Amino acid sequence: MLEIKKDIYWLGIVDYASKEFHGYSLSPQGTTYNSYLLKDKKNVLFDTVKTGHASEYIRILKQHIEPEKIDYIVVNHLELDHAGVLPEIIALCKPEKVFCSVTGKQTMEAIFDTTGWPIVAVKTGDSISTGEHTISFLEAKMLHWPDSMFSYIPEKKLLISNDAFGENIASSERFTDEIPRHVLDHAMNEYYHNIILPYSARVQAVLKQVAEMNLDIDMIAPDHGLIIRGKDEIAHVLELYSAYAEQKTKARAVVLYDTMWDSTAAMANAIVEGIAAAGISVRAMHLKQHHHSEVMSEVAHCGLVVVGSPTHNNGVLPDVAAMMRYMIGLKPKNRLGAAFGSYGWSGEASKQLHEQLAAAGFDMPVEPLKTLYVPKEAVLQQCVEMGKTLGEALKAKVG
């Protein structure tokens, strides 16, 4: 039993075995599904856990409280890793009320058979009393679903934030100050840039709204990963989110590629050489060796993304096509891009990559570079010069 604040308990499931979430790799770290219990005159359960964990969750719940003594359930988000066992819990607890956002009510009714459920839709500014405590609600639309909301308990200076400010970490530690700072930063960077990134404008709006509400917060309890406690830890996490949302890029580059007979790989290496010669930190990532979520964690730091593929069936190789779709769907902003590749007879790949990056909003300072079959020394020198040009353009962009 873990009491994170007086009368408030963590009821989470640590999922060491989970390896994937919506195409985002959780290997090797796994994740947690965090749920919280407030004991008061009205006992309140905040969120539940993922589908398939009902028996384990109910066993944990019973260690803290007799289920029929739960009066209210607050559903901050309806995605099934947080609300998957909601029908079982409602049937077991028979709560007086189930609180969710207005959009959450629509979502709940679309996912579950809610016949007889005592659903109460709330909006930003609404609050309820549980006796000694107040729960105030703040809609957090698109962080990362339209139904998402936060719950704030002012008497405890506690913000229950659902997906926002979370990380995918499965461990015996429960608080971020119990792990090294660089481990936390890496996990938060990976989580944000594989899940929250497309909604960065909403992140900025919610951060501004929270600041304007002048909430006194000394603990943030997300529904994934570790709990953030203490003013210094919270300030650090809020600074990270603000920087992520602004998408201010660095003088750093990544070259992504796949290859069939090493011609495109040779071009990639030469481009890396040129970028490095311009004084830019650069990393090459062969897409058969790096999962796309790992790649996005690297793209997060980079103001320059260069993508290469040989032409394959009049297009790009499947791993490159998948990476492009994944990356572009996450809507990274404020970056330079470039494309290259080898070909045998038709040569469309580099042009297609160039056009896709440009359409996604990347600034494209050079034309795509391609070579027939094997790049000779002259072509490799062109790749080096291309890298130098891109490196200089990146320095000019980021100052």
Coordinates of N, CA, C and O in Angstrom, one line a residue, residues 297-358:
S297 N 12.8 9.8 -31.0 CA 13.5 10.3 -29.8 C 14.8 11.1 -30.2 O 15.2 12.0 -29.5
E298 N 15.4 10.6 -31.3 CA 16.6 11.3 -31.8 C 16.2 12.6 -32.6 O 16.8 13.6 -32.4
V299 N 15.1 12.4 -33.4 CA 14.6 13.6 -34.2 C 14.3 14.7 -33.3 O 14.4 15.9 -33.6
A300 N 13.8 14.4 -32.1 CA 13.4 15.4 -31.1 C 14.5 16.4 -30.9 O 14.2 17.6 -30.6
H301 N 15.7 16.0 -30.9 CA 16.9 16.9 -30.6 C 17.4 17.6 -31.9 O 18.2 18.5 -31.7
C302 N 16.9 17.2 -33.1 CA 17.6 17.6 -34.3 C 16.9 18.7 -35.1 O 15.7 18.6 -35.3
G303 N 17.7 19.7 -35.5 CA 17.2 20.7 -36.4 C 17.3 20.3 -37.9 O 16.8 21.1 -38.7
L304 N 18.0 19.2 -38.2 CA 18.1 18.8 -39.5 C 17.9 17.3 -39.6 O 18.5 16.5 -38.8
V305 N 17.0 16.9 -40.5 CA 16.7 15.5 -40.7 C 16.9 15.1 -42.2 O 16.2 15.7 -43.1
V306 N 17.8 14.2 -42.5 CA 18.1 13.8 -43.9 C 17.7 12.4 -44.0 O 18.0 11.5 -43.2
V307 N 17.0 12.1 -45.1 CA 16.4 10.8 -45.3 C 16.8 10.2 -46.7 O 16.7 10.9 -47.7
G308 N 17.2 8.9 -46.6 CA 17.7 8.3 -47.9 C 17.1 6.9 -48.1 O 16.9 6.2 -47.1
S309 N 16.9 6.6 -49.4 CA 16.4 5.3 -49.7 C 16.8 5.0 -51.2 O 16.7 5.9 -52.1
P310 N 17.1 3.8 -51.5 CA 17.2 3.4 -52.9 C 15.8 3.3 -53.5 O 14.8 3.2 -52.7
T311 N 15.7 3.4 -54.8 CA 14.4 3.3 -55.4 C 14.0 1.8 -55.5 O 14.8 1.0 -55.9
H312 N 12.8 1.6 -55.0 CA 12.3 0.2 -54.9 C 10.8 0.2 -55.4 O 10.0 0.8 -54.9
N313 N 10.6 -0.5 -56.5 CA 9.3 -0.6 -57.1 C 8.7 0.8 -57.3 O 7.6 1.1 -57.0
N314 N 9.5 1.7 -57.9 CA 9.2 3.0 -58.2 C 8.9 3.9 -57.0 O 8.2 4.9 -57.1
G315 N 9.3 3.5 -55.8 CA 9.1 4.2 -54.6 C 10.3 4.0 -53.7 O 11.4 3.7 -54.1
V316 N 10.0 4.1 -52.4 CA 11.1 4.0 -51.4 C 10.9 2.6 -50.7 O 9.9 2.0 -50.8
L317 N 12.0 2.2 -50.0 CA 12.0 0.9 -49.3 C 10.9 1.0 -48.2 O 10.6 2.0 -47.6
P318 N 10.3 -0.2 -47.9 CA 9.2 -0.2 -46.9 C 9.5 0.4 -45.6 O 8.7 1.1 -45.0
D319 N 10.7 0.1 -45.0 CA 11.1 0.7 -43.7 C 11.2 2.2 -43.8 O 10.9 2.9 -42.8
V320 N 11.7 2.7 -44.9 CA 11.7 4.2 -45.0 C 10.3 4.8 -45.1 O 10.0 5.8 -44.5
A321 N 9.5 4.1 -45.9 CA 8.1 4.6 -46.1 C 7.4 4.6 -44.7 O 6.7 5.6 -44.4
A322 N 7.6 3.5 -43.9 CA 6.9 3.5 -42.6 C 7.5 4.6 -41.7 O 6.7 5.2 -41.0
M323 N 8.8 4.8 -41.7 CA 9.4 5.9 -40.9 C 8.8 7.2 -41.3 O 8.5 8.1 -40.4
M324 N 8.7 7.5 -42.6 CA 8.2 8.8 -43.0 C 6.8 9.0 -42.6 O 6.4 10.1 -42.1
R325 N 6.0 7.9 -42.7 CA 4.6 8.1 -42.3 C 4.5 8.3 -40.8 O 3.7 9.2 -40.4
Y326 N 5.3 7.6 -40.1 CA 5.2 7.8 -38.6 C 5.7 9.1 -38.2 O 5.1 9.8 -37.4
M327 N 6.8 9.6 -38.7 CA 7.4 10.9 -38.4 C 6.5 12.0 -38.8 O 6.2 12.9 -38.0
I328 N 6.0 12.0 -40.0 CA 5.2 13.1 -40.5 C 3.9 13.2 -39.8 O 3.3 14.2 -39.5
G329 N 3.3 12.0 -39.4 CA 2.1 12.0 -38.6 C 2.3 12.7 -37.2 O 1.3 13.2 -36.6
L330 N 3.5 12.7 -36.7 CA 3.8 13.3 -35.4 C 4.0 14.8 -35.6 O 4.2 15.5 -34.6
K331 N 4.1 15.3 -36.8 CA 4.1 16.7 -37.1 C 5.3 17.5 -36.5 O 5.1 18.5 -35.8
P332 N 6.5 17.1 -36.6 CA 7.6 17.9 -36.1 C 7.7 19.2 -36.9 O 7.5 19.2 -38.1
K333 N 8.1 20.3 -36.2 CA 8.2 21.6 -36.8 C 9.6 22.2 -36.7 O 10.4 21.6 -35.9
N334 N 9.8 23.2 -37.4 CA 11.0 24.0 -37.3 C 12.3 23.2 -37.6 O 13.3 23.4 -37.0
R335 N 12.2 22.4 -38.7 CA 13.4 21.6 -39.0 C 13.7 21.7 -40.5 O 12.9 22.0 -41.3
L336 N 15.0 21.6 -40.8 CA 15.5 21.5 -42.2 C 15.4 20.0 -42.6 O 15.5 19.1 -41.7
G337 N 15.3 19.8 -43.9 CA 15.2 18.4 -44.4 C 16.0 18.3 -45.7 O 16.3 19.3 -46.3
A338 N 16.3 17.1 -46.0 CA 17.0 16.8 -47.3 C 16.8 15.3 -47.6 O 16.5 14.5 -46.7
A339 N 16.9 15.0 -48.9 CA 16.7 13.6 -49.4 C 17.8 13.1 -50.3 O 18.4 14.0 -51.0
F340 N 18.0 11.8 -50.3 CA 19.1 11.3 -51.2 C 18.7 9.8 -51.5 O 17.9 9.2 -50.8
G341 N 19.4 9.2 -52.4 CA 19.3 7.8 -52.6 C 19.9 7.3 -53.9 O 20.3 8.1 -54.8
S342 N 20.0 6.0 -54.0 CA 20.5 5.4 -55.2 C 19.4 4.7 -56.0 O 18.3 4.6 -55.5
Y343 N 19.7 4.4 -57.3 CA 18.6 3.7 -58.1 C 19.3 2.9 -59.2 O 20.5 3.0 -59.4
G344 N 18.4 2.1 -59.8 CA 18.9 1.2 -60.9 C 18.5 1.7 -62.2 O 19.3 1.7 -63.2
W345 N 17.2 2.1 -62.4 CA 16.7 2.5 -63.7 C 15.7 3.6 -63.7 O 15.6 4.4 -64.6
S346 N 14.9 3.7 -62.6 CA 13.8 4.7 -62.6 C 14.1 5.9 -61.7 O 13.9 7.1 -62.1
G347 N 14.6 5.7 -60.5 CA 15.1 6.8 -59.7 C 14.1 7.7 -59.0 O 14.5 8.9 -58.7
E348 N 12.9 7.2 -58.6 CA 11.9 8.2 -58.0 C 12.1 8.4 -56.5 O 11.6 9.4 -56.0
A349 N 12.8 7.6 -55.8 CA 12.8 7.6 -54.3 C 13.2 8.9 -53.7 O 12.5 9.5 -52.9
S350 N 14.4 9.5 -54.2 CA 14.9 10.7 -53.5 C 13.9 11.9 -53.8 O 13.7 12.7 -52.9
K351 N 13.3 11.9 -55.0 CA 12.4 13.0 -55.3 C 11.1 12.9 -54.4 O 10.6 13.9 -53.9
Q352 N 10.6 11.7 -54.3 CA 9.4 11.4 -53.4 C 9.7 11.8 -52.0 O 8.9 12.5 -51.3
L353 N 10.9 11.5 -51.5 CA 11.2 11.8 -50.1 C 11.3 13.3 -49.9 O 10.8 13.9 -48.9
H354 N 11.9 14.0 -50.9 CA 12.0 15.5 -50.9 C 10.7 16.1 -50.8 O 10.4 17.0 -50.0
E355 N 9.8 15.6 -51.7 CA 8.4 16.2 -51.8 C 7.6 15.9 -50.5 O 6.9 16.8 -50.0
Q356 N 7.8 14.8 -49.9 CA 7.1 14.5 -48.7 C 7.6 15.3 -47.5 O 6.7 15.8 -46.7
L357 N 8.8 15.5 -47.4 CA 9.4 16.4 -46.3 C 8.9 17.8 -46.5 O 8.6 18.5 -45.6
A358 N 9.0 18.3 -47.8 CA 8.6 19.7 -48.0 C 7.1 19.9 -47.7 O 6.7 20.8 -47.1

